[in-house]
Amino acid sequence: MNAIIITALWGVIMMFGGVFFKKSTTPKFWAIAGIIIVLLANLFEFFGHPFFNVDTKGMLKFDSFGLHFNTIAFICTLLFFLLNGKDFEKIGMHVSEYFALMFFVLCGLSILSSFNTLLLLFLGIEILSIPLYILTGSDKRNLKGNEAALKYLLMGAFSTGILLMGIALIYGGNTLGSFYIDAINLGTGNLPVLIAGGLVLILVGISFKVSAAPFHFWAPDVYDGAPAVVSSFMMTIVKIAAFVAFFRLFQTSFGAMQHQWQMLIVVITAATLLIGNITAVFQKSVKRMLAYSSISHAGFMMFTLFALNDTAKEGLLLYAAAYSIATIGIFAVIIKMSDYSIEGFNGLGKKQPLLALTAVIFLLSLTGIPLTAGFTAKFYVLMAAVKDGHQLWLVVLAVICAAIGAVYYFKVIQAIYFKDPVPGVNDEINVSSSFKFLLVVTAALIILLGFLPGLLIDWIYY
Amino acid sequence: MLGTYYTFPELLIWIPFITGLIAIFIKNEKSVKMFALLSSIATLVVSVISLCYTDVAAHPEFFYYNNVSYVWMPYIGSSFSVGLDGMGFLLTFLTAFSYPLIFAATYKSEYKNANAFFALMLLTQAGIMGVFVATDALLFYFFWELALIPIYFLCSRWGGEKRIAATFKFFVYTFLGSLLMLVGIIFVYVHTAPVTPDSAHSFSINAFYNAALSSGQQDWLFWLFFIAFAVKIPIFPFHTWQPDVYEQSNYPSVMVLSGLMVKMGAFGVIRWILPIFPAAVAKYEHLVMALCIIGLIYASCIALYQNDLKRFVAWSSIAHLGLMSAAIFAANELSLQGVMLEMLNHGINILALWIVVDIIEKKTGVRKISQLSGLAGKSPALAIFLVIIAFANIALPLSNSFVSEFLMLNGLFDFNIWFAVFGTIGIILSAVYMLSMVQRTFFGKANVVAEQAKKMSAGQGIVLFALVVAILFLGIYPEPVIHLTQSTVTDILSKMSLK
């Protein structure tokens, strides 16, 4: 509850603060202070000291999994604000408002990690999405950004509609007539028609949100068209929030009859992995390549829904953290450049050795090389799938796709270290030493999680 | 004593790892070279001392000098466990022995960013050592990949014009292979019984040996593991990356790749495939051995027509490894004993061959066989060395390979006479291509290139001398090596028969 209330409040503060903040750097400090307060408040609740005792009639349920996920998401957001705080000024004039919108997104995220009824699931997804429609188009003079925003709004509205229809069917179909996800205990018998229909519609609706194929079409255009700062946020924190909601719903309500709908997940996972990875190979812009790669990572995270066991739970949190930290890191580097093409990275190793080194660590982590968080995360989700014991070919397909992933991530690494710089491209990259320090901290986090994943996982069982 | 405070396998990993990290910060080229050489000598010293503590049967306390286990990820049943057995001693010694020779033989070579070069070389050594000593499947996988990453950067950064594409092919091949192996590792893991109460399953190698796997499961697990190792060795038809990489890379990296990293593949088959999937091995060994023998004959024929010395050595290496892998899958006492010996011998011979090729290229500036002639007149010492090395490569009696190839062919003969027949044809072919290379480059009339050749440095002379002494010593008295690895061979064979 702490996180939900404080993020909403802080969003309002940031919004009105825009009127009073004189200097353009002030909003950044307020935002960082806000996220630290939210993080601390969430930790207090995690250790058993909620500040607010609101009777939600059981509609929200704060368990250690959800609160732990909040912590991860807030730490990622903190890193994101610290690394990219300055770059918000590139988007436009209303820096304070952008931060305000992000706090509203975080409010939606906190609801999604603790909802216990389908109504709050819907509410959470809407609170999460609406600020994003605005943020995507926040660079008003950029035509690509406008197109992306419109596309995202239409597609998003469409998918929420489908999701709502699914919720209605589930409500009508279960004998209790209940919205409570833990009450919709369907047993292990055959799926009734209404429930089955509702389940498929919900699956489609959330697949849109996590950009799983074949509902991924908006993702590359939106991630590519939105300002780089915003796409970094959308690809990471927003996407993992949708995944946690997905996982929560499916494990609680439909887990018992998992093997009746597992095949749907199998198809979605296989399609997502193949489309994301193969298309990413042919991209010339690193930003767009990362957009496709984010689809492929969604494919890996789908494995947790496929397996729905304890390892999957651990794997989801680990993957969320590993993927978010690495993506935020690599985007922080990209944003400092003016040319996003792969050639733009040529010779970065000579121009900016430290930036290059950290970028390579982030890319290695996204590839899934041991000793980086990306490896332990992939290892856990694959282990969850193997433990489930069904459809092992899917796991083999996943590792083949991971090898394809190496192709496009290593293109960038090759450009950074083995090619000579192109004159006139990305010549002036100015970064402060505090930025460099933060990048090193981010890279260190990646490596730390790479050989001690227990630091993160153990808290689930706190 | 060394082993009582820090066990030998730990030292063998951490010395190159830590010195590798330090080497990054030594900007001066000369100092970093000296530093790397000293580090590799320190590792060699540790390895030699460890060889004094191999006799566990007579002294049970030696076990604790050579095996150690630390808590790492108890919640999934993985620990940082390392240990040395006969094969481990042999291969860690080969690694420790090769590195100082590689550094000394290429001491005069100059590199841009020498600090990064030597740091990556030492990190590779740490990874290779880790593969040979890991007794935990997940740890093994970690080191397996960690050896790959630095060598990828080494080969891509320093080398010929087409190095980036060639190395990348190598990387994607091996990365895909390792990921398939990872799936296999996870699957076996899920079928293990717990060793510690913390976790439902275990990654320890003994748990893997006892995993309950039906023969149907073994059938496809075998291929998941096999592809990873086959790419590394390489076994036909997974060999296509090798000639390009060897041609394009710098010499020290190639020496590491061909002398040491291919042993990782052979080691993997012996340690992980044979005892864990014996039923699948029995089912597929004919197929795999046929591939190995095809590779042997095919690579030998191609080696006959190679004009580039580096590609020549690459193909001859594929041929030798074909015979070696066939012998591994024959899996009887003679053949496995031969393989143990051959792993050491091949490491020594190919290292010597690369050093000779490096010297030729440095002296004359070319490495095309057609452009070289009559080098012997200018450098008689090098000619003598090369002839002895060539004899070792074609397994002439008194040279080291004679003993090992004799044992391997004996083993193949016991298994199936036809494999032995074709194996012998492979050896005859190796005599043809090897001797014709020596003849064309070193004998005959000296041409312009040979006239302008520079002298070989003293360091290179000493290194080659040391290698030639090793070749002759192992040819005359291979007993210590056989004695060292005897226990591993019987152990593996008994594990295979138990299942």
Short mmCIF file of N, CA, C and O in Angstrom, two decimals, chain A residues 350 360 364 367-371 375-376 379-380 382-383 386-387 392 395-396 399-400 402-403 406-407 410 413-414 417-419 450-455 458, chain B residues 17 72-73 75-76 112 138 141-142 145-146 149 152-153 156-157 163-165 168 171-172 175-176 179-180 182-183 185-187 189-191 201 203 220 224:
data_model
loop_
_atom_site.label_atom_id
_atom_site.label_comp_id
_atom_site.label_asym_id
_atom_site.label_seq_id
_atom_site.Cartn_x
_atom_site.Cartn_y
_atom_site.Cartn_z
N LYS A 350 38.10 3.15 -28.58
CA LYS A 350 39.22 4.08 -28.56
C LYS A 350 38.81 5.43 -28.03
O LYS A 350 39.54 6.08 -27.29
N VAL A 360 29.84 -3.06 -23.40
CA VAL A 360 30.09 -4.46 -23.76
C VAL A 360 29.57 -5.38 -22.66
O VAL A 360 28.98 -6.43 -22.95
N LEU A 364 26.92 -8.25 -23.31
CA LEU A 364 27.21 -9.65 -22.97
C LEU A 364 26.12 -10.20 -22.07
O LEU A 364 25.71 -11.35 -22.18
N THR A 367 23.17 -11.00 -24.09
CA THR A 367 23.40 -12.23 -24.84
C THR A 367 23.24 -13.45 -23.94
O THR A 367 22.82 -14.51 -24.40
N GLY A 368 23.62 -13.30 -22.67
CA GLY A 368 23.52 -14.44 -21.76
C GLY A 368 24.82 -15.17 -21.58
O GLY A 368 24.87 -16.39 -21.59
N ILE A 369 25.92 -14.42 -21.45
CA ILE A 369 27.23 -15.04 -21.23
C ILE A 369 27.42 -15.23 -19.73
O ILE A 369 27.11 -14.33 -18.96
N PRO A 370 27.93 -16.37 -19.30
CA PRO A 370 28.13 -16.59 -17.87
C PRO A 370 28.93 -15.48 -17.21
O PRO A 370 29.74 -14.81 -17.86
N LEU A 371 28.70 -15.36 -15.91
CA LEU A 371 29.30 -14.31 -15.09
C LEU A 371 28.59 -12.97 -15.27
O LEU A 371 28.99 -11.97 -14.71
N PHE A 375 23.01 -14.32 -17.90
CA PHE A 375 23.14 -15.77 -17.95
C PHE A 375 22.31 -16.43 -16.86
O PHE A 375 21.53 -17.35 -17.13
N THR A 376 22.47 -15.98 -15.61
CA THR A 376 21.73 -16.63 -14.52
C THR A 376 20.24 -16.54 -14.78
O THR A 376 19.50 -17.48 -14.50
N PHE A 379 19.33 -18.97 -17.43
CA PHE A 379 19.51 -20.28 -16.84
C PHE A 379 18.29 -20.65 -15.98
O PHE A 379 17.76 -21.74 -16.07
N TYR A 380 17.82 -19.70 -15.19
CA TYR A 380 16.69 -19.98 -14.32
C TYR A 380 15.41 -20.22 -15.11
O TYR A 380 14.65 -21.14 -14.79
N LEU A 382 15.10 -21.27 -18.15
CA LEU A 382 15.20 -22.54 -18.86
C LEU A 382 15.06 -23.70 -17.88
O LEU A 382 14.43 -24.71 -18.18
N MET A 383 15.65 -23.53 -16.70
CA MET A 383 15.57 -24.59 -15.71
C MET A 383 14.10 -24.79 -15.30
O MET A 383 13.64 -25.92 -15.14
N VAL A 386 12.50 -26.83 -17.99
CA VAL A 386 12.91 -28.24 -17.99
C VAL A 386 12.28 -28.96 -16.81
O VAL A 386 11.88 -30.11 -16.91
N LYS A 387 12.17 -28.28 -15.67
CA LYS A 387 11.55 -28.91 -14.51
C LYS A 387 10.11 -29.26 -14.79
O LYS A 387 9.58 -30.25 -14.30
N LEU A 392 10.00 -30.19 -24.38
CA LEU A 392 11.40 -29.81 -24.23
C LEU A 392 11.99 -29.22 -25.50
O LEU A 392 12.97 -28.50 -25.46
N VAL A 395 12.64 -25.59 -25.31
CA VAL A 395 13.86 -25.13 -24.65
C VAL A 395 15.03 -25.14 -25.64
O VAL A 395 15.83 -24.21 -25.69
N VAL A 396 15.07 -26.18 -26.46
CA VAL A 396 16.14 -26.25 -27.47
C VAL A 396 15.97 -25.10 -28.46
O VAL A 396 16.95 -24.43 -28.83
N VAL A 399 17.36 -21.92 -26.91
CA VAL A 399 18.81 -21.70 -26.91
C VAL A 399 19.32 -21.44 -28.32
O VAL A 399 20.28 -20.67 -28.50
N ILE A 400 18.66 -22.02 -29.32
CA ILE A 400 19.08 -21.68 -30.69
C ILE A 400 18.83 -20.18 -30.92
O ILE A 400 19.66 -19.47 -31.49
N ALA A 402 18.81 -17.94 -28.64
CA ALA A 402 19.81 -17.19 -27.87
C ALA A 402 21.10 -17.08 -28.66
O ALA A 402 21.78 -16.05 -28.62
N ALA A 403 21.44 -18.13 -29.40
CA ALA A 403 22.65 -18.07 -30.23
C ALA A 403 22.47 -17.08 -31.36
O ALA A 403 23.40 -16.35 -31.73
N ALA A 406 23.16 -13.76 -30.10
CA ALA A 406 24.58 -13.39 -30.06
C ALA A 406 25.00 -12.69 -31.34
O ALA A 406 25.84 -11.79 -31.32
N VAL A 407 24.38 -13.06 -32.47
CA VAL A 407 24.78 -12.47 -33.74
C VAL A 407 24.60 -10.95 -33.72
O VAL A 407 25.51 -10.20 -34.05
N PHE A 410 26.65 -9.09 -30.84
CA PHE A 410 28.09 -9.05 -31.09
C PHE A 410 28.44 -8.15 -32.26
O PHE A 410 29.58 -7.73 -32.38
N ILE A 413 29.35 -5.20 -30.47
CA ILE A 413 30.63 -5.36 -29.78
C ILE A 413 31.78 -5.27 -30.79
O ILE A 413 32.80 -4.63 -30.53
N GLN A 414 31.59 -5.90 -31.96
CA GLN A 414 32.63 -5.82 -32.99
C GLN A 414 32.87 -4.38 -33.40
O GLN A 414 34.01 -3.95 -33.58
N TYR A 417 34.92 -2.50 -30.59
CA TYR A 417 36.33 -2.80 -30.34
C TYR A 417 37.18 -3.06 -31.57
O TYR A 417 38.37 -2.81 -31.55
N PHE A 418 36.59 -3.60 -32.63
CA PHE A 418 37.46 -4.08 -33.71
C PHE A 418 37.42 -3.20 -34.95
O PHE A 418 38.10 -3.47 -35.91
N LYS A 419 36.58 -2.17 -34.96
CA LYS A 419 36.51 -1.34 -36.17
C LYS A 419 37.01 0.06 -35.87
O LYS A 419 36.93 0.53 -34.75
N GLY A 450 25.52 -12.02 -11.60
CA GLY A 450 25.95 -13.09 -12.50
C GLY A 450 26.50 -14.28 -11.77
O GLY A 450 26.42 -15.39 -12.28
N PHE A 451 27.09 -14.06 -10.59
CA PHE A 451 27.55 -15.26 -9.90
C PHE A 451 26.91 -15.43 -8.52
O PHE A 451 27.09 -16.46 -7.89
N LEU A 452 26.15 -14.46 -8.06
CA LEU A 452 25.43 -14.63 -6.81
C LEU A 452 23.95 -14.27 -6.97
O LEU A 452 23.49 -13.28 -6.41
N PRO A 453 23.21 -15.03 -7.75
CA PRO A 453 21.79 -14.68 -7.94
C PRO A 453 21.00 -14.79 -6.63
O PRO A 453 19.94 -14.19 -6.51
N GLY A 454 21.55 -15.51 -5.65
CA GLY A 454 20.85 -15.66 -4.38
C GLY A 454 20.61 -14.34 -3.68
O GLY A 454 19.65 -14.19 -2.93
N LEU A 455 21.49 -13.36 -3.94
CA LEU A 455 21.31 -12.03 -3.34
C LEU A 455 19.93 -11.48 -3.63
O LEU A 455 19.36 -10.73 -2.85
N ASP A 458 16.73 -14.86 -2.74
CA ASP A 458 16.42 -15.28 -1.37
C ASP A 458 15.30 -14.46 -0.74
O ASP A 458 14.57 -14.96 0.11
N PHE B 17 44.11 -15.93 -13.25
CA PHE B 17 42.96 -15.01 -13.24
C PHE B 17 43.35 -13.66 -12.64
O PHE B 17 43.13 -12.61 -13.24
N TRP B 72 28.47 -22.23 -2.93
CA TRP B 72 28.33 -21.19 -3.96
C TRP B 72 26.86 -20.85 -4.13
O TRP B 72 26.43 -19.75 -3.80
N MET B 73 26.09 -21.79 -4.67
CA MET B 73 24.65 -21.54 -4.81
C MET B 73 23.92 -22.73 -4.19
O MET B 73 23.44 -23.60 -4.91
N TYR B 75 21.09 -23.12 -2.86
CA TYR B 75 19.66 -23.25 -3.14
C TYR B 75 19.36 -23.99 -4.42
O TYR B 75 18.25 -24.41 -4.65
N ILE B 76 20.37 -24.12 -5.33
CA ILE B 76 20.12 -24.98 -6.48
C ILE B 76 21.10 -26.15 -6.50
O ILE B 76 21.21 -26.85 -7.51
N LYS B 112 49.66 -3.99 -30.48
CA LYS B 112 49.00 -2.78 -30.01
C LYS B 112 48.25 -3.15 -28.75
O LYS B 112 47.72 -4.26 -28.65
N LEU B 138 27.69 -27.02 -13.27
CA LEU B 138 27.43 -25.62 -13.58
C LEU B 138 28.73 -24.83 -13.63
O LEU B 138 28.94 -23.98 -14.49
N TYR B 141 30.40 -25.46 -16.80
CA TYR B 141 29.83 -24.65 -17.88
C TYR B 141 30.33 -23.21 -17.81
O TYR B 141 30.64 -22.60 -18.82
N PHE B 142 30.40 -22.66 -16.60
CA PHE B 142 30.91 -21.30 -16.43
C PHE B 142 32.30 -21.18 -17.05
O PHE B 142 32.57 -20.29 -17.85
N GLU B 145 32.53 -21.40 -20.90
CA GLU B 145 32.22 -20.18 -21.61
C GLU B 145 33.27 -19.10 -21.34
O GLU B 145 33.60 -18.31 -22.21
N LEU B 146 33.78 -19.09 -20.11
CA LEU B 146 34.74 -18.03 -19.77
C LEU B 146 36.04 -18.20 -20.53
O LEU B 146 36.78 -17.25 -20.73
N ILE B 149 35.22 -16.46 -24.17
CA ILE B 149 35.09 -15.01 -24.37
C ILE B 149 36.44 -14.33 -24.59
O ILE B 149 36.62 -13.60 -25.58
N TYR B 152 37.86 -15.15 -27.92
CA TYR B 152 37.13 -14.46 -28.99
C TYR B 152 37.69 -13.06 -29.20
O TYR B 152 37.97 -12.64 -30.33
N PHE B 153 37.89 -12.34 -28.10
CA PHE B 153 38.43 -10.99 -28.23
C PHE B 153 39.86 -11.02 -28.75
O PHE B 153 40.25 -10.17 -29.56
N SER B 156 39.76 -11.75 -32.52
CA SER B 156 39.13 -10.71 -33.32
C SER B 156 39.94 -9.43 -33.34
O SER B 156 39.85 -8.63 -34.27
N ARG B 157 40.72 -9.19 -32.30
CA ARG B 157 41.39 -7.91 -32.18
C ARG B 157 42.75 -7.93 -32.87
O ARG B 157 43.15 -6.96 -33.49
N ARG B 163 39.85 -11.47 -39.98
CA ARG B 163 39.77 -12.14 -38.68
C ARG B 163 38.40 -11.99 -38.03
O ARG B 163 37.91 -12.91 -37.38
N ILE B 164 37.75 -10.83 -38.22
CA ILE B 164 36.52 -10.58 -37.47
C ILE B 164 35.45 -11.59 -37.87
O ILE B 164 34.83 -12.22 -37.01
N ALA B 165 35.28 -11.76 -39.18
CA ALA B 165 34.24 -12.69 -39.64
C ALA B 165 34.59 -14.12 -39.26
O ALA B 165 33.73 -14.88 -38.79
N PHE B 168 34.11 -14.74 -35.62
CA PHE B 168 32.71 -14.67 -35.23
C PHE B 168 32.00 -15.97 -35.55
O PHE B 168 31.16 -16.45 -34.78
N PHE B 171 32.84 -18.24 -32.92
CA PHE B 171 32.12 -17.92 -31.69
C PHE B 171 30.69 -18.43 -31.73
O PHE B 171 30.21 -19.06 -30.79
N VAL B 172 29.99 -18.17 -32.83
CA VAL B 172 28.58 -18.56 -32.89
C VAL B 172 28.46 -20.09 -32.85
O VAL B 172 27.61 -20.63 -32.14
N PHE B 175 29.22 -21.13 -29.27
CA PHE B 175 28.20 -20.63 -28.34
C PHE B 175 26.93 -21.45 -28.47
O PHE B 175 26.33 -21.84 -27.47
N LEU B 176 26.55 -21.75 -29.70
CA LEU B 176 25.36 -22.57 -29.90
C LEU B 176 25.59 -23.95 -29.28
O LEU B 176 24.73 -24.49 -28.57
N LEU B 179 25.32 -23.77 -25.55
CA LEU B 179 23.96 -23.58 -25.04
C LEU B 179 23.18 -24.88 -25.10
O LEU B 179 22.41 -25.20 -24.19
N LEU B 180 23.40 -25.66 -26.17
CA LEU B 180 22.73 -26.96 -26.24
C LEU B 180 23.18 -27.83 -25.08
O LEU B 180 22.39 -28.53 -24.45
N LEU B 182 24.09 -26.73 -22.28
CA LEU B 182 23.45 -26.20 -21.07
C LEU B 182 22.08 -26.83 -20.86
O LEU B 182 21.72 -27.21 -19.75
N VAL B 183 21.32 -26.95 -21.95
CA VAL B 183 20.01 -27.61 -21.84
C VAL B 183 20.21 -29.03 -21.33
O VAL B 183 19.49 -29.50 -20.43
N ILE B 185 22.70 -30.16 -19.53
CA ILE B 185 23.11 -30.12 -18.12
C ILE B 185 21.89 -29.94 -17.23
O ILE B 185 21.71 -30.63 -16.23
N ILE B 186 21.01 -29.01 -17.62
CA ILE B 186 19.83 -28.76 -16.79
C ILE B 186 18.96 -30.01 -16.73
O ILE B 186 18.45 -30.38 -15.68
N PHE B 187 18.84 -30.68 -17.87
CA PHE B 187 17.98 -31.87 -17.89
C PHE B 187 18.54 -32.96 -16.98
O PHE B 187 17.80 -33.56 -16.20
N TYR B 189 20.48 -32.51 -14.50
CA TYR B 189 20.36 -31.97 -13.14
C TYR B 189 18.99 -32.27 -12.55
O TYR B 189 18.87 -32.69 -11.40
N VAL B 190 17.95 -32.09 -13.35
CA VAL B 190 16.59 -32.31 -12.86
C VAL B 190 16.38 -33.78 -12.51
O VAL B 190 15.50 -34.12 -11.73
N HIS B 191 17.21 -34.65 -13.06
CA HIS B 191 17.07 -36.09 -12.78
C HIS B 191 18.09 -36.61 -11.79
O HIS B 191 18.35 -37.80 -11.73
N HIS B 201 17.96 -31.09 -6.07
CA HIS B 201 18.83 -31.75 -7.03
C HIS B 201 20.26 -31.25 -6.81
O HIS B 201 20.50 -30.38 -5.98
N PHE B 203 24.25 -30.38 -8.78
CA PHE B 203 25.09 -30.25 -9.96
C PHE B 203 26.41 -30.99 -9.81
O PHE B 203 27.24 -30.91 -10.71
N TRP B 220 18.99 -38.53 -26.73
CA TRP B 220 19.08 -37.16 -27.25
C TRP B 220 19.97 -36.27 -26.39
O TRP B 220 20.56 -35.30 -26.89
N LEU B 224 23.10 -33.47 -27.44
CA LEU B 224 23.23 -32.10 -26.91
C LEU B 224 24.65 -31.86 -26.40
O LEU B 224 25.25 -30.81 -26.65
#
